[in-house]
Structure formats: structure tokens, C-alpha cells
XYZ file of C-alpha atoms in Angstrom:
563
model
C -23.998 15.513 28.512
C -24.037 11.780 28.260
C -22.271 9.713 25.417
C -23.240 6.048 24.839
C -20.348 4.460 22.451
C -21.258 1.375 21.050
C -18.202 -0.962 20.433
C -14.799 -0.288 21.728
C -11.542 -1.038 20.287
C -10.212 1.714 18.182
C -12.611 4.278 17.275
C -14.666 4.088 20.193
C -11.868 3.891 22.616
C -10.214 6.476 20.590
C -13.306 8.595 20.950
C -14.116 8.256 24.955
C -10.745 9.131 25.728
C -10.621 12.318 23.414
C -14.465 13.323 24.696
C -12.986 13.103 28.661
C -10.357 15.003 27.465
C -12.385 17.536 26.224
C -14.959 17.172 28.950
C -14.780 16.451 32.334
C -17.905 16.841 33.187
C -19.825 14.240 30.006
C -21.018 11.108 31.775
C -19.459 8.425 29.188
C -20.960 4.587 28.741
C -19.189 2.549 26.497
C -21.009 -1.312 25.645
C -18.411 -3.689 24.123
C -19.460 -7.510 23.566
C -16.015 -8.917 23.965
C -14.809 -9.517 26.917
C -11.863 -6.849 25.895
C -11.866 -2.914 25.389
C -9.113 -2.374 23.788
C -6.665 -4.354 22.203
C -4.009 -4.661 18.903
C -5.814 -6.254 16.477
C -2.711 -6.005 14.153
C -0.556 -7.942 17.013
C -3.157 -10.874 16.849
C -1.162 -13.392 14.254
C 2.070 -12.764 16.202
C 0.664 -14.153 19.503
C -0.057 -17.383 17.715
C 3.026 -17.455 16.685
C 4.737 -17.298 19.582
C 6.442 -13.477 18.795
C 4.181 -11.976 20.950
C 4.401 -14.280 24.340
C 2.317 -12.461 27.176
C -1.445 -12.185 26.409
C -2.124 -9.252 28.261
C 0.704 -7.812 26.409
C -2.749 -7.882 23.887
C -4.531 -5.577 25.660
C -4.008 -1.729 25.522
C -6.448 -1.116 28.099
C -8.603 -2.780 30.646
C -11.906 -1.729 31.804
C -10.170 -0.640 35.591
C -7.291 0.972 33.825
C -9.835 2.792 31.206
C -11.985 4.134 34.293
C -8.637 5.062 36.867
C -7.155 7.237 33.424
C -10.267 8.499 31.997
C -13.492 8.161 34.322
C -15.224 6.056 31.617
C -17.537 3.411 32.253
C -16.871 0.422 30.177
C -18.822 -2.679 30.122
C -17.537 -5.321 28.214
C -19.472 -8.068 27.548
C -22.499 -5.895 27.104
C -24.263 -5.921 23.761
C -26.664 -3.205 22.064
C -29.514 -4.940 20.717
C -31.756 -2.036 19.341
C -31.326 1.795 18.850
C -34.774 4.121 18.948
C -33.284 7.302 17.179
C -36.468 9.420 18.185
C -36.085 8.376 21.963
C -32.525 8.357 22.389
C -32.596 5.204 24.181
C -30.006 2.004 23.159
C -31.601 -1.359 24.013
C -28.596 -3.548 26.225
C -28.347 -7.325 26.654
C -25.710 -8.284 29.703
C -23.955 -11.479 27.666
C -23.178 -13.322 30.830
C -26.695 -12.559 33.360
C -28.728 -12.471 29.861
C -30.248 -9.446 31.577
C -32.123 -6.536 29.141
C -32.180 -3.121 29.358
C -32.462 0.383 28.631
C -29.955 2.768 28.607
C -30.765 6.735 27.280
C -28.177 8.962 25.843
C -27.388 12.774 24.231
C -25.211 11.021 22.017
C -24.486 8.120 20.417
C -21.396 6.826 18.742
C -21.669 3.697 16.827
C -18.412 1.833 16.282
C -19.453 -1.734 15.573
C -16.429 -2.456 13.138
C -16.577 -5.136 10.839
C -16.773 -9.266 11.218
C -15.139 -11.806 9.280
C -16.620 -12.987 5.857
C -17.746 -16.491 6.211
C -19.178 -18.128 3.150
C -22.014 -20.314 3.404
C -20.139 -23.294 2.419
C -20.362 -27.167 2.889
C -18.443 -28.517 6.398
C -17.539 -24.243 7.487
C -19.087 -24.954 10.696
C -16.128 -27.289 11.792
C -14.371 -26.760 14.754
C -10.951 -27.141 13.187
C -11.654 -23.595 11.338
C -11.459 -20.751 12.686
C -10.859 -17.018 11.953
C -8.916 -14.529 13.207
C -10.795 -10.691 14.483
C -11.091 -10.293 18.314
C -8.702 -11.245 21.380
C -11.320 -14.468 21.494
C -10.535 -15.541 18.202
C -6.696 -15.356 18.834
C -6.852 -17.266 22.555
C -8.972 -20.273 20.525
C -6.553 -20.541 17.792
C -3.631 -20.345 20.024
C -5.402 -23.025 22.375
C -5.646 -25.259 19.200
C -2.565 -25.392 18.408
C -1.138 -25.808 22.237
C -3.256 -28.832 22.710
C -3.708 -30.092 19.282
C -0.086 -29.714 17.895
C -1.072 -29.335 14.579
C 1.295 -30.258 11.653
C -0.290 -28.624 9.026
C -2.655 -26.074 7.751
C -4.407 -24.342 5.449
C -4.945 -20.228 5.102
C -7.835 -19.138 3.062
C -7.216 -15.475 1.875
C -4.115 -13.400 1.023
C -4.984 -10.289 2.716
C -2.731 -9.066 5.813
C -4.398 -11.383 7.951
C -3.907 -14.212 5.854
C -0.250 -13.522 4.822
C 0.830 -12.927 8.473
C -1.429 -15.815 10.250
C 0.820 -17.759 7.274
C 4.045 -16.635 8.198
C 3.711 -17.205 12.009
C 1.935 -20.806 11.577
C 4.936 -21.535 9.646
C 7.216 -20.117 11.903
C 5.488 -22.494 14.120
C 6.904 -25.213 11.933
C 3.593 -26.038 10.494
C 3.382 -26.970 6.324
C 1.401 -24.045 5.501
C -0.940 -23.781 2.394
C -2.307 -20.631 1.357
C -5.416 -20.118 -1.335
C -6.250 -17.089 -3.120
C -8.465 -16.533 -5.082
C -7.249 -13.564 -7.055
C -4.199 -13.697 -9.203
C -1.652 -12.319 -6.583
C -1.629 -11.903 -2.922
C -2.401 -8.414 -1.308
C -4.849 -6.345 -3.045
C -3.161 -2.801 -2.277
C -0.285 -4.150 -4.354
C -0.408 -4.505 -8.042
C 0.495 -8.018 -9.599
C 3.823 -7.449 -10.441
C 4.608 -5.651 -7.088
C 3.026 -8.504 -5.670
C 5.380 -11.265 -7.625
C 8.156 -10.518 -4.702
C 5.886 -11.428 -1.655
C 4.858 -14.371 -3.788
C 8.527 -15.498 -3.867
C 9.282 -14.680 -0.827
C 6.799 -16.658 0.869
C 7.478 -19.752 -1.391
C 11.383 -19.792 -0.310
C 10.270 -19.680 3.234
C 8.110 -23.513 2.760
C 4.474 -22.000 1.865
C 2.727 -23.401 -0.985
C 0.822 -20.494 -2.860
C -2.166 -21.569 -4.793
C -3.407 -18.354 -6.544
C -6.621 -18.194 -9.000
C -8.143 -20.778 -6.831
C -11.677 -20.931 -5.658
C -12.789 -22.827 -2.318
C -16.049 -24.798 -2.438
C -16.521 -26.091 0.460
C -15.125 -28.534 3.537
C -15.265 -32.122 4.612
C -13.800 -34.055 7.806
C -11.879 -36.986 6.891
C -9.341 -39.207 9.494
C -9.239 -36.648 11.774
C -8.649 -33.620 9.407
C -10.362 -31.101 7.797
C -10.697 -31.612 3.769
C -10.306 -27.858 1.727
C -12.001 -28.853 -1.523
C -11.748 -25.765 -4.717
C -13.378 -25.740 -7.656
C -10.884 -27.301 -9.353
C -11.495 -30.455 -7.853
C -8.649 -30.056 -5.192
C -8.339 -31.652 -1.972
C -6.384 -29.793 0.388
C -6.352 -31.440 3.923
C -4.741 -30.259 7.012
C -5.050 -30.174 10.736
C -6.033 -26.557 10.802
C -7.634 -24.157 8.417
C -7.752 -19.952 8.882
C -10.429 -18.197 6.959
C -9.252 -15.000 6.101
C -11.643 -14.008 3.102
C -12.128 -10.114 4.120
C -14.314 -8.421 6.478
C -17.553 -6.886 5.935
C -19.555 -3.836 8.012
C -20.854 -4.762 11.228
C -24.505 -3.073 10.540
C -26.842 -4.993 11.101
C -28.083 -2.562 14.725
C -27.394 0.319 12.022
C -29.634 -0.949 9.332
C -32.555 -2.303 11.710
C -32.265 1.815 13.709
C -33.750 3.059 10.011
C -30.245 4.537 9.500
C -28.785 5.407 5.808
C -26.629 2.784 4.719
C -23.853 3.289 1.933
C -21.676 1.017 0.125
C -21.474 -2.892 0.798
C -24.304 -2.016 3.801
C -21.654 0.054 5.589
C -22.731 3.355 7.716
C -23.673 6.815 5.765
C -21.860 9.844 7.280
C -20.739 13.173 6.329
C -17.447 14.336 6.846
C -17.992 15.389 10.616
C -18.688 11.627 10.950
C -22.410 12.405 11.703
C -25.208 9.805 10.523
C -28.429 10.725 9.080
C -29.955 10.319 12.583
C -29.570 13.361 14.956
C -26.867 12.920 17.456
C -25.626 9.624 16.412
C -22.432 9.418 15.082
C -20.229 6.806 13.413
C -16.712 5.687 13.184
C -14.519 2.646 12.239
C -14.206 -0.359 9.743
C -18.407 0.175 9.522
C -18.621 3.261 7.800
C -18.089 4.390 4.329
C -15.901 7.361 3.861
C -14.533 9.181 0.729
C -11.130 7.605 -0.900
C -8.484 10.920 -0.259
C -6.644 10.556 -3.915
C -9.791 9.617 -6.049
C -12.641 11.539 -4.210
C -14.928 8.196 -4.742
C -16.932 6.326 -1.729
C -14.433 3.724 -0.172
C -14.248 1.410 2.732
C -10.544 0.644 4.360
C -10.434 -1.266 7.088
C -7.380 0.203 9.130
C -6.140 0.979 12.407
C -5.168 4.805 11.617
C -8.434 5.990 10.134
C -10.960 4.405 12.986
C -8.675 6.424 15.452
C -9.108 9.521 13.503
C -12.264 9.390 12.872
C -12.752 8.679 16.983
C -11.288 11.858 17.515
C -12.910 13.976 15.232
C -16.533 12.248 15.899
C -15.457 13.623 19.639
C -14.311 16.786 19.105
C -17.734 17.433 16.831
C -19.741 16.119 19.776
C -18.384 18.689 22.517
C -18.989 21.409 20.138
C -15.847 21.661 17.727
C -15.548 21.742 14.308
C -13.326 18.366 12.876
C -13.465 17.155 9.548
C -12.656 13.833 7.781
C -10.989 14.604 4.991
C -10.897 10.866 3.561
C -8.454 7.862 3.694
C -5.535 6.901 1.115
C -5.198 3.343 2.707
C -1.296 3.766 3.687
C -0.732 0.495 4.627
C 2.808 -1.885 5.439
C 3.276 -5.776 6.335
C 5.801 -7.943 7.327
C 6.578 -10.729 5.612
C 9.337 -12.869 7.254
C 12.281 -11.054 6.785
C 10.402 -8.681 3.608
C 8.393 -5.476 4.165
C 5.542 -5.013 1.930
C 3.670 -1.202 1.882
C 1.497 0.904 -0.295
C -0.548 4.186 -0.086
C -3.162 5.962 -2.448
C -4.517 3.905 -5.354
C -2.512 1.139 -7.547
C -2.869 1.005 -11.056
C -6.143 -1.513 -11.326
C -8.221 1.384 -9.262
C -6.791 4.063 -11.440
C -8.131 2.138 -14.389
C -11.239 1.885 -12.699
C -11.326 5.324 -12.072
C -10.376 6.201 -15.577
C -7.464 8.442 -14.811
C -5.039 8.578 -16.949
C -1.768 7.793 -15.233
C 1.906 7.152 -15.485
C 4.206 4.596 -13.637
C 8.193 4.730 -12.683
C 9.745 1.967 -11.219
C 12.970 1.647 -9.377
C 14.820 -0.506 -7.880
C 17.145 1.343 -5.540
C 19.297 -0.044 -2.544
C 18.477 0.795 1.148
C 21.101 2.921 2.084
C 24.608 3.635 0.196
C 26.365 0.946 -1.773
C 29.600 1.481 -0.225
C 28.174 1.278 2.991
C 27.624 -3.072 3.994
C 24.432 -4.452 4.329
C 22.636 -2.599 2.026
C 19.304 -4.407 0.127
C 17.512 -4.030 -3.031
C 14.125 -2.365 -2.799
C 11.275 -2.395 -5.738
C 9.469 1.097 -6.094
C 6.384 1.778 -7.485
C 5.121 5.522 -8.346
C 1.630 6.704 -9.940
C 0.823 10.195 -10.880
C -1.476 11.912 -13.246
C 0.035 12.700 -16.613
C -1.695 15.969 -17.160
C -1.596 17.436 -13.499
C 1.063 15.369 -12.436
C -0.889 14.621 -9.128
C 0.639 11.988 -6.984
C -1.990 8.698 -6.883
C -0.213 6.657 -4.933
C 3.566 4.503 -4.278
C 3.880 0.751 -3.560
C 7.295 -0.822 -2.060
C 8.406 -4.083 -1.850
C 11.766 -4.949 -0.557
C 13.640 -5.277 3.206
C 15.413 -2.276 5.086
C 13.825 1.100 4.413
C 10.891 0.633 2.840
C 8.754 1.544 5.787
C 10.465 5.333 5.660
C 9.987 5.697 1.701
C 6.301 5.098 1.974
C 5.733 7.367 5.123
C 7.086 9.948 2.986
C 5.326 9.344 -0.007
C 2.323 8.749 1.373
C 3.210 12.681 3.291
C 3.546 13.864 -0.226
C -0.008 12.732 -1.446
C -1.756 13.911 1.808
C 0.512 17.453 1.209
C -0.792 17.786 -2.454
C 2.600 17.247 -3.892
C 3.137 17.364 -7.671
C 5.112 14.186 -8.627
C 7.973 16.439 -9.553
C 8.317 17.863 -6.183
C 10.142 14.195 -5.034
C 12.956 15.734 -6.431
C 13.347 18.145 -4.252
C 12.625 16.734 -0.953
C 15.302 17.665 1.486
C 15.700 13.825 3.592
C 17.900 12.971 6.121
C 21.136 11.374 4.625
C 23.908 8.869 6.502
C 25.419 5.940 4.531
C 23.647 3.013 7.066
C 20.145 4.854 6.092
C 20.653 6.138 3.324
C 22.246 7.460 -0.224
C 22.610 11.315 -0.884
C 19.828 10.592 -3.645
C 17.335 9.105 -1.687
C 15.151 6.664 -3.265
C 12.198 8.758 -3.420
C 14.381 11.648 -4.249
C 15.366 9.106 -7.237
C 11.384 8.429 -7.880
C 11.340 12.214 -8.786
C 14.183 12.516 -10.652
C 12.580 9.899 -13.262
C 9.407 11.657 -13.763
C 10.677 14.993 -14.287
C 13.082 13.426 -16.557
C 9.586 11.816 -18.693
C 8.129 14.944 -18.350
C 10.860 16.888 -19.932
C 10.909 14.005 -22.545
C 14.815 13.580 -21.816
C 13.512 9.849 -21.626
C 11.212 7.642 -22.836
C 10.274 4.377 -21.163
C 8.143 1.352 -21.785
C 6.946 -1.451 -19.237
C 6.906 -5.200 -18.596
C 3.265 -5.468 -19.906
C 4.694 -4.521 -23.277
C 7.781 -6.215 -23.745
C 6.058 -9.370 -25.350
C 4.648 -7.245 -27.793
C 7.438 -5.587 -28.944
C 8.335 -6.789 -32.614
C 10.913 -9.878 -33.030
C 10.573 -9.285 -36.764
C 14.102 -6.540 -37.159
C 11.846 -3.553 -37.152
C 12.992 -2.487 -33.815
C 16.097 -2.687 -32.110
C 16.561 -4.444 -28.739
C 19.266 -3.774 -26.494
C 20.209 -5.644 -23.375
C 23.031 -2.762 -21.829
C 23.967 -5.381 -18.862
C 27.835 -6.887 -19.305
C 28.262 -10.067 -21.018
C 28.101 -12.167 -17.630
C 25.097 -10.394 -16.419
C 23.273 -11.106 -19.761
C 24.863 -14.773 -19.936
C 22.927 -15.287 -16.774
C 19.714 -14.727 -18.493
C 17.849 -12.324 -20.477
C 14.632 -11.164 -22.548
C 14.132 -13.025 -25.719
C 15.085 -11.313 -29.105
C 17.915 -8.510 -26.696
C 21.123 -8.332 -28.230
C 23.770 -7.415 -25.860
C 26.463 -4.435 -25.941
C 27.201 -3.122 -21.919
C 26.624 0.577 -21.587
C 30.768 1.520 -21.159
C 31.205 0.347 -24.899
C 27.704 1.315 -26.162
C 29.635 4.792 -27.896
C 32.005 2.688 -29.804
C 30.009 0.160 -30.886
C 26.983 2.802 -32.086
C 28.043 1.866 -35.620
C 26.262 -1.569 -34.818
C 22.751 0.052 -34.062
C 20.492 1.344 -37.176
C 19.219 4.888 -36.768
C 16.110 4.235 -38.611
C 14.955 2.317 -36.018
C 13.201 2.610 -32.477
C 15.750 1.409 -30.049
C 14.273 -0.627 -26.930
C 17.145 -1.075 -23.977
C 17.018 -2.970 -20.875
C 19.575 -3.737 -18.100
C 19.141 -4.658 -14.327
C 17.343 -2.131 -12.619
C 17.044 0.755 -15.459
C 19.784 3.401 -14.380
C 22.346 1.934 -17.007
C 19.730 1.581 -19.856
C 18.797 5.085 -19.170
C 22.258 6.066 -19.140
C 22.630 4.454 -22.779
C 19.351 6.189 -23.853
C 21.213 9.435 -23.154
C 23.844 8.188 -24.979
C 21.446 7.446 -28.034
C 19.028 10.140 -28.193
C 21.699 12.605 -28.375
C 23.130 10.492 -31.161
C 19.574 11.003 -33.073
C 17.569 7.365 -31.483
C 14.730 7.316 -30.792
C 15.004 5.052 -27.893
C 12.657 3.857 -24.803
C 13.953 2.715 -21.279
C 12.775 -0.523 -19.782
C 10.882 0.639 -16.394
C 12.105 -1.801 -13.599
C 15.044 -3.175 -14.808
C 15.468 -7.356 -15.797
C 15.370 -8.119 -12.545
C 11.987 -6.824 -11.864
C 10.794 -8.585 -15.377
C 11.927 -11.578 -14.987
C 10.335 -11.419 -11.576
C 7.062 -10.363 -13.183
C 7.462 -13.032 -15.803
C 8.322 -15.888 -13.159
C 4.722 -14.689 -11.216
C 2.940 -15.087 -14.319
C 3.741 -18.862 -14.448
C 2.693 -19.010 -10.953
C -0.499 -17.647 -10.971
C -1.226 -20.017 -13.938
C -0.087 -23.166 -11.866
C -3.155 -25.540 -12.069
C -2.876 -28.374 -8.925
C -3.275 -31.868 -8.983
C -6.481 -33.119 -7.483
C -6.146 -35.171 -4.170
C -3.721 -33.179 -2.672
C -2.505 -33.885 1.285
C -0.114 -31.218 2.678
């Protein structure tokens, strides 16, 4: 049997080394048009930063390591020009001789990934912007910067790529300017999860400018000119384009095969095109969201390797199955972790489920134990099945654990309910003896047994100011001295029982305090008094947060402006 892989990287790497481990005897061709095989994409930003020193510290594998492991031919530099489906023949151009030729195969495995958007804009074809996908991308930029010594720069996009080519360029000691043209950085995240990497990268020097559109480019005195639509001028010695990433299909679409959403590559669940015997994996092919059931493309590391392996276990006669991505996903942001798996709340609204939120704000690890940090927790589930959607986290220590197991919990079929019970490891440097995700289920089965009501940020401003409901701020008189939601009266939650006198029953009682244990704490205290009281989800903290993020998003920017 012979196997022709068409891109390398991770799927197609992933899938030549599973194939030779399956079969000794396949002959196995893989064409990459980089000069590298296989490499950490996700370690790209942190060797222009300086993190990552040693740039073959880059590469996973070389084509000599790749053929002394695995007996796999790799040619890099190599680029397939033309597939004939009814031949079984791929079409090869050498990059460097600018040779052509033919090379004939049993099967095929297409992992082209994806390339960089890039706009047809004004000036985008200037040599002071660049973007950031292969190994050749990263040596440029880091080449720049050695020889240039730029002082400042502007990032376009505030994806990971964006965020973390921000972080290290500031790092660098560079002024860093960041556009967006959303409301909030990272789409995975919702806004108000988002509102903490917004503040977090504004402490550390970067200037966010959210809800702004970029036009176009000019080269003035030796730097390049980022103009919006608002009639901004941005300049700086660098600029990164980081606008997304679209399927690499174009060999796909030309070969007559079935394309799916945004042009990406049709295949089934065995990873199998609608051509016989060619196969697809990777950031090019559309594949079913796990949580919704709906067409999706995610453009991560984990899923191209699985889908590798299963496309080569199918091909030497097995029987894998994709069974769909939920887009678990974590970044780095200085010293701040950012993650998220299954859907937020804007795709469940798209998807018209109808879903319920908790929101925590738990430490790390035990209180008594020093060191511990503030994390912000963000559960979905269905209301009527009680189906787990999905779990952002924003916060320092920890948060990479939390979402590993929550994300576990979707993929396991969990019932939101179920976090309750989860039996996790427990020391006071890690952890609490109620873990935070144990904590996650402990407020939803306290909803669903309607010991608690809550109510969110979003609604806050609507609540009356007019007397017709009460609001309570159950923080002590410092905390709420510090700073509080308009229209909250204050009585702390250890004299809320004496003071109950002060609180009419005929009206809906609203409570807040800092992160929402001690308001729901005083909403036991006042249903079983006869309330009818709600519990702010999230805590002041996390609305005041929200409510600072707002104001930033609507931040309009003087025109003219240098770094």
C-alpha cells in the first residue's frame, strides 16, 4: 500500500507516524511546502519573544529524524499542485529545482491546514507587516525585530495569536497596540469573561482598541500608518495581522472535491472525502461541533492530531470515528490563564438552546493556605436536560485543571449536577476540600431544587430604582464604602437576622456581595423568612468588572494617533 500525505505538521505527521505504526510494510510519501515537517505552531509567539531561545527547539521533527524513527519519506519543500481523483496520481512541483512531477498513490491524505486571512486592503503588501503561521513566518518576524529594533507596534486581531504575539512584543519592551474589531478580545470567551483579559493586558502597557475596524495602510517617515474607519492613525514600526485563518482548499476545490462550510473539506466521520481513498484532516476540514451537533470549524492542535490518527487507522483497515470537537482551548496571558470548552452563551443563542449560567469566583487552592488567587468561573447547561454546554475560566493558578475537568465532564455526558459529586484530588497548595468545580455543581443543583434564585449582570440596570424592589448589598460597611451598585442599601450578612425588621416582605428582594457565597447565604436567611429573594451571579467584583469593560469597548480614539 502506498500513502501520499499532503501537508505535514500535525495531522499529517500525526497520521504517517500512526500508519507506520500500524504498517510496516505501506510505502509512505509525505509533500510539505515549508521547509519544516513538523513543528509547534502554538510555541511560535514565544520565540519572538525571546521565551523560547533555540530555534530548533521549534521543530518536533526533522525530515532525517522522521525517516531514522518511522521509515517515512518526507520532502519538504515539495508542493502538490493538482490531484486526478480517477487516476490516483498527485501532480508535485520541487519549490527549490522548480521541477514537475507525478507521483501515484492508494491513498491520499490531504492536510493542507489553513493560511492567514489577509484583507485586500490599501499599503497590506508592506514589508513592515507580517503574519504569524509557519516556522518562516516566525524566523522573518524575529529577524525584524533583531535588525530593525523596533519600538513599537501594532497587532491586528485578538485571537490567541494576536493576544500572545502582544504579550511577547511587549515583553520585548515594545509599545504595543492591539485592534479588534469585535467588542472583546477572544471569541471562545463571552464579553464579560473577556473584561479580565482586557484588564489584564491594559495594566501590563497595551493599549486595547476594541469595536474598531482597519481600512487600510500607508508608509510614512519610515513607519507603517494603521488607518480604521474611524479615521484613526495608528503608526508603528511593526504591524502583526492576526485576523483569523481560513481553509487551505484551494487543491481540494480545483480536485472536484465536496466542499463544506467557509470552502473547508467535506468528510464523514471516518474522515473520508467524497472522493474514493482520499482522506482529510486538520484546520481544512469541517467537522461536527461535539455539544451542539452543528457543522463547525476549530482550528486546534488536539483535533488535527486526532483526526491524523483516526484517518490512519481507517486507511489500514480499522474502524475510527470522529466524534466531533468542543474547542477546549487555554492561553496565557502574562501572568493570567485564560480557557474555555464547549459553546459560550452567544453560540447557545445562536443555537436556540435554552440555557442557564452560574458564576463563581472561587480561590485556587485553600484560603488558609498562602498564595492562593481569585479565579472567575463560567458554567452553561441546558435547563430542561441539564446537559453540560460548556465552562469558561479566567483567573491565574488552577484554572488550567478546572477546565480539563470540565471539559472531561462534557465529553463524558455529564449532567450539570454530577459536578457535585466529582471525587478530585484535594491538598491545601492545590486545592480546597470543595473544589471549584465541585462548587460549580453545588450552585446548579441548588437552582434546580429552587433553594435559590439568581439574576445576572445583564439585568441589574434594569432592575427597578422606583421602591418596588428591594436591593441589598450583604458586603460589610468597608467593603460597600469602597464601591457599590447604584440604588443597594447595605446590611452585612452576620446582622442581616436582626435587622430583617428593616426589609418589606411584600417585596422581591435582590442581594449582592463580592463573589455571591454571602448573598446566597442571606437568601437562605430570607427565603426561609418568607422573601422572595434572587442572588447576584458573580459577585460585585465580577460586575463592576463587567461594567468597567463596557466603558471600554465604547472608548472612541482620537484621530492622528502615534504610539
Amino acid at each position: 500500500m502506498k500513502v501520499v500525505i499532503v501537508g505535514g505538521v500535525a495531522g499529517g505527521a500525526s497520521a504517517a507516524a500512526r500508519i507506520r505504526r500500524l504498517d510496516e510494510n505501506a510505502q509512505i510519501i509525505v509533500f510539505e511546502r515549508t521547509g519544516y515537517i513538523s513543528y509547534a505552531n502554538c510555541g511560535l509567539p514565544y520565540y519572538v519573544g525571546g521565551v523560547i531561545t533555540d530555534e530548533n527547539q521549534l521543530t518536533l521533527q526533522t525530515p532525517g529524524s522522521f525517516w531514522d524513527r518511522f521509515r517515512v519519506d518526507m520532502r519538504v519543500r515539495h508542493e502538490v499542485t493538482a490531484i486526478d481523483t480517477e487516476k490516483k496520481i498527485v501532480t508535485v512541483c520541487g519549490l527549490d529545482t522548480g521541477k514537475t512531477y507525478e507521483e501515484s498513490y492508494d491513498k491520499l491524505i490531504l492536510s493542507p491546514g489553513a493560511k492567514p486571512t489577509q484583507p485586500n486592503m490599501p499599503g497590506i503588501d508592506s514589508d513592515k507587516i507580517f503574519t504569524l503561521r509557519t516556522v518562516e513566518d516566525t524566523l522573518k518576524v524575529h529577524q525584524f525585530i533583531s535588525a530593525e529594533k523596533p519600538k513599537t507596534a501594532t497587532v491586528i486581531g485578538g485571537g490567541f495569536i494576536g493576544i500572545e504575539m502582544a504579550e511577547n512584543l511587549a515583553e520585548l519592551g515594545l509599545k504595543v497596540s492591539l485592534i479588534e474589531y469585535a467588542d472583546h478580545l477572544l471569541a471562545p470567551l463571552d464579553f464579560d469573561m473577556a473584561c479580565a483579559v482586557h484588564a489584564q493586558m491594559e495594566s501590563h502597557g497595551i493599549r486595547l482598541m476594541l469595536n474598531t475596524a482597519v481600512t487600510g495602510f500607508e508608509t510614512k517617515e519610515n513607519t507603517t500608518v494603521t488607518k480604521t474607519a474611524g479615521g484613526c492613525e495608528i503608526a508603528s514600526d511593526i504591524v502583526l495581522l492576526s485576523i483569523g485563518v481560513t481553509p487551505d482548499t484551494a487543491l481540494a476545490k480545483e480536485a472536484g472535491l465536496e466542499l463544506g462550510l467557509k470552502g473547508s473539506i467535506l468528510v464523514n466521520d471516518k474522515m473520508e472525502t467524497s472522493a474514493q481513498d482520499v482522506y482529510a484532516v486538520g484546520d481544512a476540514v469541517e467537522i461536527r461541533h461535539f455539544v451542539t451537533g452543528k457543522k463547525a470549524l476549530i482550528s486546534l492542535a488536539g483535533p488535527a492530531n486526532k483526526q491524523g490518527r483516526i484517518a490512519a487507522d481507517n486507511i489500514c483497515g480499522g474502524n475510527s470515528v470522529y466524534r466531533g470537537s468542543q474547542g477546549s482551548s487555554v492561553i496565557k496571558v502574562f501572568d493570567m490563564t485564560a480557557a474555555s470548552t464547549g459553546i459560550n452563551e452567544a453560540a447557545a443563542k445562536a443555537a436556540e438552546i435554552d440555557y442557564e449560567r452560574v458564576v463563581l469566583s472561587p480561590a485556587s487552592h485553600a484560603g488558609y493556605y498562602p498564595g492562593g488567587k481569585v479565579m472567575t468561573m463560567k458554567v452553561l447547561y441546558e435547563k430542561k436536560t441539564l446537559k453540560l454546554l460548556g465552562a469558561q475560566i479566567v483567573g491565574f493558578d488552577g484554572v488550567d485543571k478546572r477546565i480539563d475537568v470540565l471539559a472531561t465532564a462534557i465529553r463524558a455526558g455529564m449532567k450539570a449536577t454530577g459536578l457535585a459529586n466529582l471525587d478530585l484530588a484535594y491538598a491545601p497548595p492545590y486545592s480546597s476540600a470543595k473544589d471549584p468545580v465541585n462548587m460549580a455543581g453545588f450552585m446548579i443543583e441548588n437552582i434546580v431544587t429552587e433553594k435559590v434564585k439568581q439574576f445576572h449582570h445583564d439585568e441589574v440596570d434594569a432592575l427597578p430604582r422606583d421602591g418596588s424592589v428591594t436591593l441589598l448589598d450583604s458586603r460589610t460597611p468597608m467593603e460597600y464604602a469602597g464601591g457599590h451598585a447604584d440604588g443597594f442599601m447595605n446590611i452585612p450578612v452576620d446582622d442581616l437576622r436582626e435587622q430583617l425588621s428593616e426589609i418589606p416582605k411584600n417585596k422581591p428582594v435582590y442581594v449582592m456581595c463580592q463573589s455571591g457565597l454571602r448573598s446566597y447565604l442571606a437568601c437562605r436567611i430570607l427565603s426561609q423568612n418568607d422573601y422572595d429573594c434572587y442572588n447576584f451571579s458573580g459577585g460585585y467584583r465580577f460586575y463592576n468588572l463587567v461594567k468597567q469593560g463596557k466603558k471600554q469597548s465604547e472608548t472612541t480614539y482620537p484621530c492622528g494617533m502615534n504610539q
